PDB file of C-alpha atoms in Angstrom:
ATOM      1  CA  ILE A   1       6.393   2.584  -2.037  1.00 97.00           C
ATOM      2  CA  VAL A   2       7.486  -1.043  -2.373  1.00 98.00           C
ATOM      3  CA  LEU A   3       4.789  -3.635  -2.978  1.00 98.00           C
ATOM      4  CA  THR A   4       5.626  -7.183  -1.930  1.00 98.00           C
ATOM      5  CA  GLN A   5       3.471  -9.964  -3.314  1.00 98.00           C
ATOM      6  CA  SER A   6       3.209 -13.425  -1.837  1.00 97.00           C
ATOM      7  CA  PRO A   7       3.487 -16.216  -2.497  1.00 97.00           C
ATOM      8  CA  GLY A   8       5.664 -16.071  -5.577  1.00 97.00           C
ATOM      9  CA  THR A   9       3.919 -19.097  -7.017  1.00 98.00           C
ATOM     10  CA  LEU A  10       0.615 -20.678  -6.059  1.00 98.00           C
ATOM     11  CA  SER A  11      -0.073 -24.236  -7.249  1.00 98.00           C
ATOM     12  CA  LEU A  12      -3.762 -25.053  -7.208  1.00 97.00           C
ATOM     13  CA  SER A  13      -6.339 -27.158  -9.015  1.00 97.00           C
ATOM     14  CA  PRO A  14      -9.374 -25.870 -10.950  1.00 97.00           C
ATOM     15  CA  GLY A  15     -12.254 -25.260  -8.578  1.00 97.00           C
ATOM     16  CA  GLU A  16      -9.992 -24.380  -5.647  1.00 98.00           C
ATOM     17  CA  ARG A  17      -9.871 -21.022  -3.917  1.00 98.00           C
ATOM     18  CA  ALA A  18      -6.868 -18.777  -4.545  1.00 98.00           C
ATOM     19  CA  THR A  19      -5.724 -16.167  -2.046  1.00 98.00           C
ATOM     20  CA  LEU A  20      -3.024 -13.736  -3.153  1.00 98.00           C
ATOM     21  CA  SER A  21      -1.384 -11.149  -0.933  1.00 98.00           C
ATOM     22  CA  CYS A  22       0.088  -7.711  -1.600  1.00 98.00           C
ATOM     23  CA  ARG A  23       1.803  -5.787   1.175  1.00 98.00           C
ATOM     24  CA  ALA A  24       2.840  -2.127   0.854  1.00 98.00           C
ATOM     25  CA  SER A  25       5.881  -0.630   2.580  1.00 98.00           C
ATOM     26  CA  GLN A  26       3.688   2.284   3.717  1.00 98.00           C
ATOM     27  CA  SER A  27       0.007   3.032   3.659  1.00 98.00           C
ATOM     28  CA  VAL A  28      -1.627   3.479   0.270  1.00 98.00           C
ATOM     29  CA  SER A  29      -5.113   3.879   1.770  1.00 97.00           C
ATOM     30  CA  SER A  30      -7.396   1.922  -0.585  1.00 97.00           C
ATOM     31  CA  TYR A  31      -5.531   2.997  -3.715  1.00 97.00           C
ATOM     32  CA  LEU A  32      -4.544  -0.421  -4.976  1.00 98.00           C
ATOM     33  CA  ALA A  33      -5.340  -2.335  -8.145  1.00 98.00           C
ATOM     34  CA  TRP A  34      -4.909  -5.921  -9.312  1.00 98.00           C
ATOM     35  CA  TYR A  35      -4.068  -7.041 -12.844  1.00 98.00           C
ATOM     36  CA  GLN A  36      -3.989 -10.391 -14.583  1.00 98.00           C
ATOM     37  CA  GLN A  37      -1.425 -11.200 -17.267  1.00 98.00           C
ATOM     38  CA  LYS A  38      -1.508 -14.339 -19.378  1.00 97.00           C
ATOM     39  CA  PRO A  39       1.478 -15.480 -21.474  1.00 95.00           C
ATOM     40  CA  GLY A  40       1.896 -13.387 -24.593  1.00 95.00           C
ATOM     41  CA  GLN A  41      -0.809 -10.953 -23.534  1.00 97.00           C
ATOM     42  CA  THR A  42      -0.894  -7.523 -21.965  1.00 97.00           C
ATOM     43  CA  PRO A  43      -2.193  -7.086 -18.424  1.00 98.00           C
ATOM     44  CA  ARG A  44      -5.903  -6.748 -17.738  1.00 98.00           C
ATOM     45  CA  LEU A  45      -7.301  -4.647 -14.905  1.00 97.00           C
ATOM     46  CA  LEU A  46      -9.312  -6.793 -12.501  1.00 98.00           C
ATOM     47  CA  ILE A  47      -9.809  -4.772  -9.330  1.00 98.00           C
ATOM     48  CA  TYR A  48      -9.328  -1.062  -8.596  1.00 97.00           C
ATOM     49  CA  ASP A  49      -9.377   0.895  -5.348  1.00 97.00           C
ATOM     50  CA  ALA A  50      -8.845  -2.357  -3.456  1.00 98.00           C
ATOM     51  CA  SER A  51     -12.290  -3.871  -3.859  1.00 98.00           C
ATOM     52  CA  ASN A  52     -14.037  -2.628  -7.009  1.00 97.00           C
ATOM     53  CA  ARG A  53     -14.280  -5.017  -9.939  1.00 97.00           C
ATOM     54  CA  ALA A  54     -13.445  -3.515 -13.308  1.00 96.00           C
ATOM     55  CA  THR A  55     -15.927  -3.713 -16.157  1.00 94.00           C
ATOM     56  CA  GLY A  56     -16.588  -7.256 -17.305  1.00 97.00           C
ATOM     57  CA  ILE A  57     -14.656  -8.979 -14.534  1.00 98.00           C
ATOM     58  CA  PRO A  58     -16.400 -12.089 -13.182  1.00 98.00           C
ATOM     59  CA  ALA A  59     -17.739 -12.093  -9.640  1.00 98.00           C
ATOM     60  CA  ARG A  60     -15.365 -14.896  -8.619  1.00 98.00           C
ATOM     61  CA  PHE A  61     -12.655 -12.222  -8.407  1.00 98.00           C
ATOM     62  CA  SER A  62     -12.755 -10.096  -5.268  1.00 98.00           C
ATOM     63  CA  GLY A  63     -10.386  -7.743  -3.539  1.00 98.00           C
ATOM     64  CA  SER A  64     -10.085  -6.565   0.018  1.00 98.00           C
ATOM     65  CA  GLY A  65      -7.802  -4.628   2.305  1.00 98.00           C
ATOM     66  CA  SER A  66      -6.642  -1.126   3.088  1.00 98.00           C
ATOM     67  CA  GLY A  67      -3.567   0.610   4.387  1.00 98.00           C
ATOM     68  CA  THR A  68      -0.707  -1.807   3.832  1.00 98.00           C
ATOM     69  CA  ASP A  69      -2.308  -5.242   3.464  1.00 98.00           C
ATOM     70  CA  PHE A  70      -4.386  -6.327   0.510  1.00 98.00           C
ATOM     71  CA  THR A  71      -5.813  -9.594  -0.772  1.00 98.00           C
ATOM     72  CA  LEU A  72      -7.055 -10.808  -4.131  1.00 98.00           C
ATOM     73  CA  THR A  73      -9.322 -13.825  -3.878  1.00 98.00           C
ATOM     74  CA  ILE A  74     -10.455 -16.044  -6.713  1.00 98.00           C
ATOM     75  CA  SER A  75     -13.308 -18.033  -5.207  1.00 98.00           C
ATOM     76  CA  SER A  76     -13.193 -21.017  -7.565  1.00 98.00           C
ATOM     77  CA  LEU A  77     -10.422 -21.230 -10.148  1.00 98.00           C
ATOM     78  CA  GLU A  78     -11.434 -21.606 -13.774  1.00 98.00           C
ATOM     79  CA  PRO A  79      -8.919 -22.957 -16.336  1.00 97.00           C
ATOM     80  CA  GLU A  80      -8.515 -19.460 -17.791  1.00 97.00           C
ATOM     81  CA  ASP A  81      -7.506 -18.000 -14.428  1.00 98.00           C
ATOM     82  CA  PHE A  82      -4.060 -19.598 -14.407  1.00 97.00           C
ATOM     83  CA  ALA A  83      -1.852 -16.589 -15.018  1.00 98.00           C
ATOM     84  CA  VAL A  84       0.376 -14.050 -13.293  1.00 98.00           C
ATOM     85  CA  TYR A  85      -1.243 -11.449 -11.049  1.00 98.00           C
ATOM     86  CA  TYR A  86       0.210  -8.040 -10.188  1.00 98.00           C
ATOM     87  CA  CYS A  87      -0.807  -5.393  -7.702  1.00 98.00           C
ATOM     88  CA  GLN A  88      -0.220  -1.677  -8.350  1.00 98.00           C
ATOM     89  CA  GLN A  89      -0.519   1.299  -6.021  1.00 98.00           C
ATOM     90  CA  ARG A  90      -1.505   4.870  -6.791  1.00 97.00           C
ATOM     91  CA  GLY A  91      -1.231   6.144  -3.238  1.00 96.00           C
ATOM     92  CA  ALA A  92       1.927   8.088  -3.987  1.00 96.00           C
ATOM     93  CA  TRP A  93       4.255   8.929  -6.840  1.00 97.00           C
ATOM     94  CA  PRO A  94       6.037   7.112  -8.307  1.00 97.00           C
ATOM     95  CA  LEU A  95       3.436   4.503  -9.113  1.00 98.00           C
ATOM     96  CA  THR A  96       4.706   1.003  -8.410  1.00 98.00           C
ATOM     97  CA  PHE A  97       3.831  -2.585  -9.206  1.00 98.00           C
ATOM     98  CA  GLY A  98       4.397  -5.637  -7.091  1.00 98.00           C
ATOM     99  CA  GLY A  99       6.641  -8.427  -8.306  1.00 98.00           C
ATOM    100  CA  GLY A 100       3.748 -10.707  -9.228  1.00 98.00           C
ATOM    101  CA  THR A 101       2.245 -14.016  -8.139  1.00 98.00           C
ATOM    102  CA  ARG A 102       2.058 -16.875 -10.598  1.00 98.00           C
ATOM    103  CA  VAL A 103      -1.001 -19.085 -10.237  1.00 98.00           C
ATOM    104  CA  GLU A 104      -0.218 -22.421 -11.825  1.00 97.00           C
ATOM    105  CA  ILE A 105      -2.105 -25.646 -12.306  1.00 95.00           C
ATOM    106  CA  LYS A 106      -1.250 -28.243  -9.709  1.00 94.00           C
TER     107      LYS A 106
ATOM    108  CA  GLU B   1     -12.060   0.348 -28.751  1.00 61.00           C
ATOM    109  CA  ALA B   2      -9.122   2.690 -29.082  1.00 63.00           C
ATOM    110  CA  GLN B   3      -5.939   1.062 -30.252  1.00 92.00           C
ATOM    111  CA  LEU B   4      -2.497   2.058 -29.138  1.00 97.00           C
ATOM    112  CA  VAL B   5       0.452   1.239 -31.373  1.00 97.00           C
ATOM    113  CA  GLU B   6       4.052   1.773 -30.298  1.00 98.00           C
ATOM    114  CA  PHE B   7       6.991   2.459 -32.619  1.00 96.00           C
ATOM    115  CA  GLY B   8      10.668   3.129 -32.317  1.00 98.00           C
ATOM    116  CA  GLY B   9      12.121   0.199 -30.426  1.00 98.00           C
ATOM    117  CA  GLY B  10      15.331  -1.431 -31.490  1.00 98.00           C
ATOM    118  CA  LEU B  11      18.919  -2.266 -30.635  1.00 98.00           C
ATOM    119  CA  VAL B  12      20.995   0.536 -29.140  1.00 98.00           C
ATOM    120  CA  GLN B  13      24.430   0.634 -27.542  1.00 98.00           C
ATOM    121  CA  PRO B  14      24.876   1.475 -23.874  1.00 98.00           C
ATOM    122  CA  GLY B  15      24.912   5.222 -23.450  1.00 98.00           C
ATOM    123  CA  GLY B  16      22.849   5.714 -26.575  1.00 98.00           C
ATOM    124  CA  SER B  17      19.463   7.291 -27.166  1.00 98.00           C
ATOM    125  CA  LEU B  18      16.151   6.201 -28.589  1.00 98.00           C
ATOM    126  CA  ARG B  19      12.758   7.827 -29.055  1.00 98.00           C
ATOM    127  CA  LEU B  20       9.620   5.763 -28.683  1.00 98.00           C
ATOM    128  CA  SER B  21       6.299   6.851 -30.149  1.00 98.00           C
ATOM    129  CA  CYS B  22       2.762   5.703 -29.534  1.00 98.00           C
ATOM    130  CA  GLU B  23      -0.166   6.485 -31.799  1.00 97.00           C
ATOM    131  CA  ASP B  24      -3.742   6.368 -30.547  1.00 96.00           C
ATOM    132  CA  SER B  25      -6.431   5.578 -33.101  1.00 93.00           C
ATOM    133  CA  GLY B  26      -9.227   6.559 -30.738  1.00 85.00           C
ATOM    134  CA  PHE B  27     -11.078   9.815 -30.297  1.00 83.00           C
ATOM    135  CA  THR B  28     -10.277  10.615 -26.698  1.00 88.00           C
ATOM    136  CA  PHE B  29      -6.474  10.839 -26.671  1.00 93.00           C
ATOM    137  CA  GLY B  30      -6.488  14.531 -25.866  1.00 94.00           C
ATOM    138  CA  SER B  31      -8.499  13.931 -22.700  1.00 94.00           C
ATOM    139  CA  SER B  32      -6.589  10.846 -21.559  1.00 94.00           C
ATOM    140  CA  SER B  33      -3.792  10.501 -19.047  1.00 96.00           C
ATOM    141  CA  MET B  34      -1.067   8.290 -20.465  1.00 97.00           C
ATOM    142  CA  ASN B  35       1.778   6.181 -19.131  1.00 98.00           C
ATOM    143  CA  TRP B  36       4.743   4.134 -20.229  1.00 98.00           C
ATOM    144  CA  VAL B  37       5.180   0.775 -18.497  1.00 98.00           C
ATOM    145  CA  ARG B  38       7.981  -1.673 -19.251  1.00 98.00           C
ATOM    146  CA  GLN B  39       8.598  -5.362 -18.791  1.00 98.00           C
ATOM    147  CA  ALA B  40      12.029  -6.933 -19.012  1.00 98.00           C
ATOM    148  CA  PRO B  41      12.196 -10.424 -20.545  1.00 96.00           C
ATOM    149  CA  GLY B  42      10.635 -12.901 -18.138  1.00 95.00           C
ATOM    150  CA  LYS B  43      10.227 -10.259 -15.457  1.00 97.00           C
ATOM    151  CA  GLY B  44       7.442  -8.233 -13.893  1.00 98.00           C
ATOM    152  CA  LEU B  45       5.862  -4.909 -14.755  1.00 98.00           C
ATOM    153  CA  GLU B  46       7.653  -1.621 -14.065  1.00 98.00           C
ATOM    154  CA  TRP B  47       5.910   1.734 -14.286  1.00 98.00           C
ATOM    155  CA  VAL B  48       8.144   4.234 -16.105  1.00 98.00           C
ATOM    156  CA  SER B  49       6.398   7.566 -16.614  1.00 98.00           C
ATOM    157  CA  TYR B  50       3.102   9.495 -16.602  1.00 98.00           C
ATOM    158  CA  ILE B  51       1.762  12.537 -18.420  1.00 98.00           C
ATOM    159  CA  ASN B  52      -1.533  14.337 -17.882  1.00 96.00           C
ATOM    160  CA  PRO B  53      -3.934  15.139 -20.725  1.00 96.00           C
ATOM    161  CA  GLY B  54      -2.586  18.633 -21.313  1.00 96.00           C
ATOM    162  CA  GLY B  55       1.042  17.610 -21.042  1.00 97.00           C
ATOM    163  CA  SER B  56       1.768  19.993 -18.191  1.00 97.00           C
ATOM    164  CA  VAL B  57       2.281  17.377 -15.469  1.00 97.00           C
ATOM    165  CA  THR B  58       4.775  14.529 -15.702  1.00 98.00           C
ATOM    166  CA  TYR B  59       6.162  11.966 -13.284  1.00 98.00           C
ATOM    167  CA  TYR B  60       8.991   9.445 -13.572  1.00 98.00           C
ATOM    168  CA  ALA B  61      10.235   6.331 -11.870  1.00 98.00           C
ATOM    169  CA  ASP B  62      13.425   6.993  -9.947  1.00 97.00           C
ATOM    170  CA  PHE B  63      15.421   4.642 -12.176  1.00 97.00           C
ATOM    171  CA  VAL B  64      14.752   6.778 -15.303  1.00 98.00           C
ATOM    172  CA  LYS B  65      14.585  10.246 -13.805  1.00 97.00           C
ATOM    173  CA  GLY B  66      16.940  12.595 -15.598  1.00 97.00           C
ATOM    174  CA  ARG B  67      17.426  10.166 -18.492  1.00 98.00           C
ATOM    175  CA  PHE B  68      13.927   9.753 -19.961  1.00 98.00           C
ATOM    176  CA  THR B  69      11.432  12.446 -21.021  1.00 98.00           C
ATOM    177  CA  ILE B  70       7.755  11.859 -21.690  1.00 98.00           C
ATOM    178  CA  SER B  71       5.799  14.173 -23.976  1.00 98.00           C
ATOM    179  CA  ARG B  72       2.709  14.226 -26.140  1.00 98.00           C
ATOM    180  CA  ASP B  73       1.233  15.899 -29.207  1.00 98.00           C
ATOM    181  CA  ASN B  74      -2.548  15.873 -28.907  1.00 97.00           C
ATOM    182  CA  ALA B  75      -2.966  17.211 -32.451  1.00 96.00           C
ATOM    183  CA  LYS B  76      -1.263  14.044 -33.671  1.00 96.00           C
ATOM    184  CA  ASN B  77      -2.821  11.699 -31.082  1.00 96.00           C
ATOM    185  CA  SER B  78       0.714  10.717 -30.151  1.00 98.00           C
ATOM    186  CA  LEU B  79       2.717   9.965 -27.028  1.00 98.00           C
ATOM    187  CA  TYR B  80       6.509   9.926 -26.891  1.00 98.00           C
ATOM    188  CA  LEU B  81       9.307   8.694 -24.674  1.00 98.00           C
ATOM    189  CA  GLN B  82      12.754  10.157 -25.296  1.00 98.00           C
ATOM    190  CA  MET B  83      15.319   7.846 -23.740  1.00 98.00           C
ATOM    191  CA  SER B  84      18.967   8.751 -23.284  1.00 98.00           C
ATOM    192  CA  SER B  85      21.997   7.390 -21.418  1.00 98.00           C
ATOM    193  CA  LEU B  86      20.538   3.947 -21.931  1.00 98.00           C
ATOM    194  CA  ARG B  87      21.765   1.046 -19.828  1.00 98.00           C
ATOM    195  CA  ALA B  88      21.589  -2.711 -20.236  1.00 98.00           C
ATOM    196  CA  GLU B  89      18.954  -2.807 -17.500  1.00 98.00           C
ATOM    197  CA  ASP B  90      16.657  -0.658 -19.650  1.00 98.00           C
ATOM    198  CA  THR B  91      16.226  -3.632 -21.987  1.00 98.00           C
ATOM    199  CA  ALA B  92      12.511  -4.403 -21.993  1.00 98.00           C
ATOM    200  CA  VAL B  93       9.253  -4.280 -23.858  1.00 98.00           C
ATOM    201  CA  TYR B  94       7.868  -0.774 -23.483  1.00 98.00           C
ATOM    202  CA  TYR B  95       4.100  -0.418 -23.367  1.00 98.00           C
ATOM    203  CA  CYS B  96       2.072   2.713 -24.022  1.00 98.00           C
ATOM    204  CA  VAL B  97      -0.891   2.642 -21.627  1.00 97.00           C
ATOM    205  CA  ARG B  98      -4.030   4.722 -21.310  1.00 96.00           C
ATOM    206  CA  GLU B  99      -5.449   5.203 -17.830  1.00 95.00           C
ATOM    207  CA  VAL B 100      -8.986   4.344 -16.843  1.00 91.00           C
ATOM    208  CA  PRO B 101     -11.129   7.245 -18.127  1.00 86.00           C
ATOM    209  CA  ARG B 102     -11.946  10.004 -15.667  1.00 81.00           C
ATOM    210  CA  CYS B 103     -10.085   8.105 -13.024  1.00 80.00           C
ATOM    211  CA  CYS B 104      -7.128   7.720 -11.124  1.00 86.00           C
ATOM    212  CA  HIS B 105      -3.828   6.295 -12.362  1.00 95.00           C
ATOM    213  CA  TYR B 106      -4.896   2.745 -13.016  1.00 97.00           C
ATOM    214  CA  MET B 107      -3.923   1.165 -16.330  1.00 96.00           C
ATOM    215  CA  ASP B 108      -6.724   0.412 -18.773  1.00 94.00           C
ATOM    216  CA  VAL B 109      -5.801   0.087 -22.469  1.00 95.00           C
ATOM    217  CA  TRP B 110      -2.359  -1.274 -23.387  1.00 97.00           C
ATOM    218  CA  GLY B 111      -0.523  -1.225 -26.676  1.00 97.00           C
ATOM    219  CA  LYS B 112       1.230  -4.378 -27.831  1.00 97.00           C
ATOM    220  CA  GLY B 113       4.591  -2.916 -26.922  1.00 98.00           C
ATOM    221  CA  THR B 114       7.881  -2.163 -28.625  1.00 98.00           C
ATOM    222  CA  THR B 115      11.110  -3.915 -27.714  1.00 98.00           C
ATOM    223  CA  VAL B 116      14.175  -1.970 -26.647  1.00 98.00           C
ATOM    224  CA  THR B 117      17.460  -3.846 -26.415  1.00 98.00           C
ATOM    225  CA  VAL B 118      20.495  -2.109 -24.957  1.00 98.00           C
ATOM    226  CA  SER B 119      23.631  -4.026 -25.819  1.00 97.00           C
ATOM    227  CA  SER B 120      27.038  -3.552 -27.358  1.00 96.00           C
TER     228      SER B 120
END
């Protein structure tokens, strides 16, 4: 299953709303996760099963979608949120990641 | 929190072999599903392989199938990745990753990674 993330880069200012998209080449039901990766760090799980926040993840992060279309929303960007975001599906083997969306400071 | 530490990366010629190891300092390795995930320089994440807690079930990405073998030794709290017929495109940082406990193939705890460079 191919996951296509868009846009490739999102240029926004702190306090703005970020909307990231992940589209699957076939249905993965709700079996999709989102990760955040900052430079020099390993990824951190944000959202699992499309809409469930992982432990310790702030409420400004939310996920939605099912089937083939998914969205990660950051309601109001904090300085520490500028990073690369990946989606990952577990709907079928092999597991796959999307290509990533970079959220950069405008 | 459990710490995962990878070993065994290095420079290898195309067509060569390398064995990666990952040691888990935690207490739940034997009940944890484990994965290898890689990241080429400046590129995105690529899932490589999975093994269940008992070691009886494994899965591989298509681009490593037949070349890489995942295994584990629960008595040693260790995970392995035997890599053969290596190609330049296998150059990446390889991460040992524990899945979310009692769940479902999402990545939770990551090691710091070990770098594999395939070049002549």
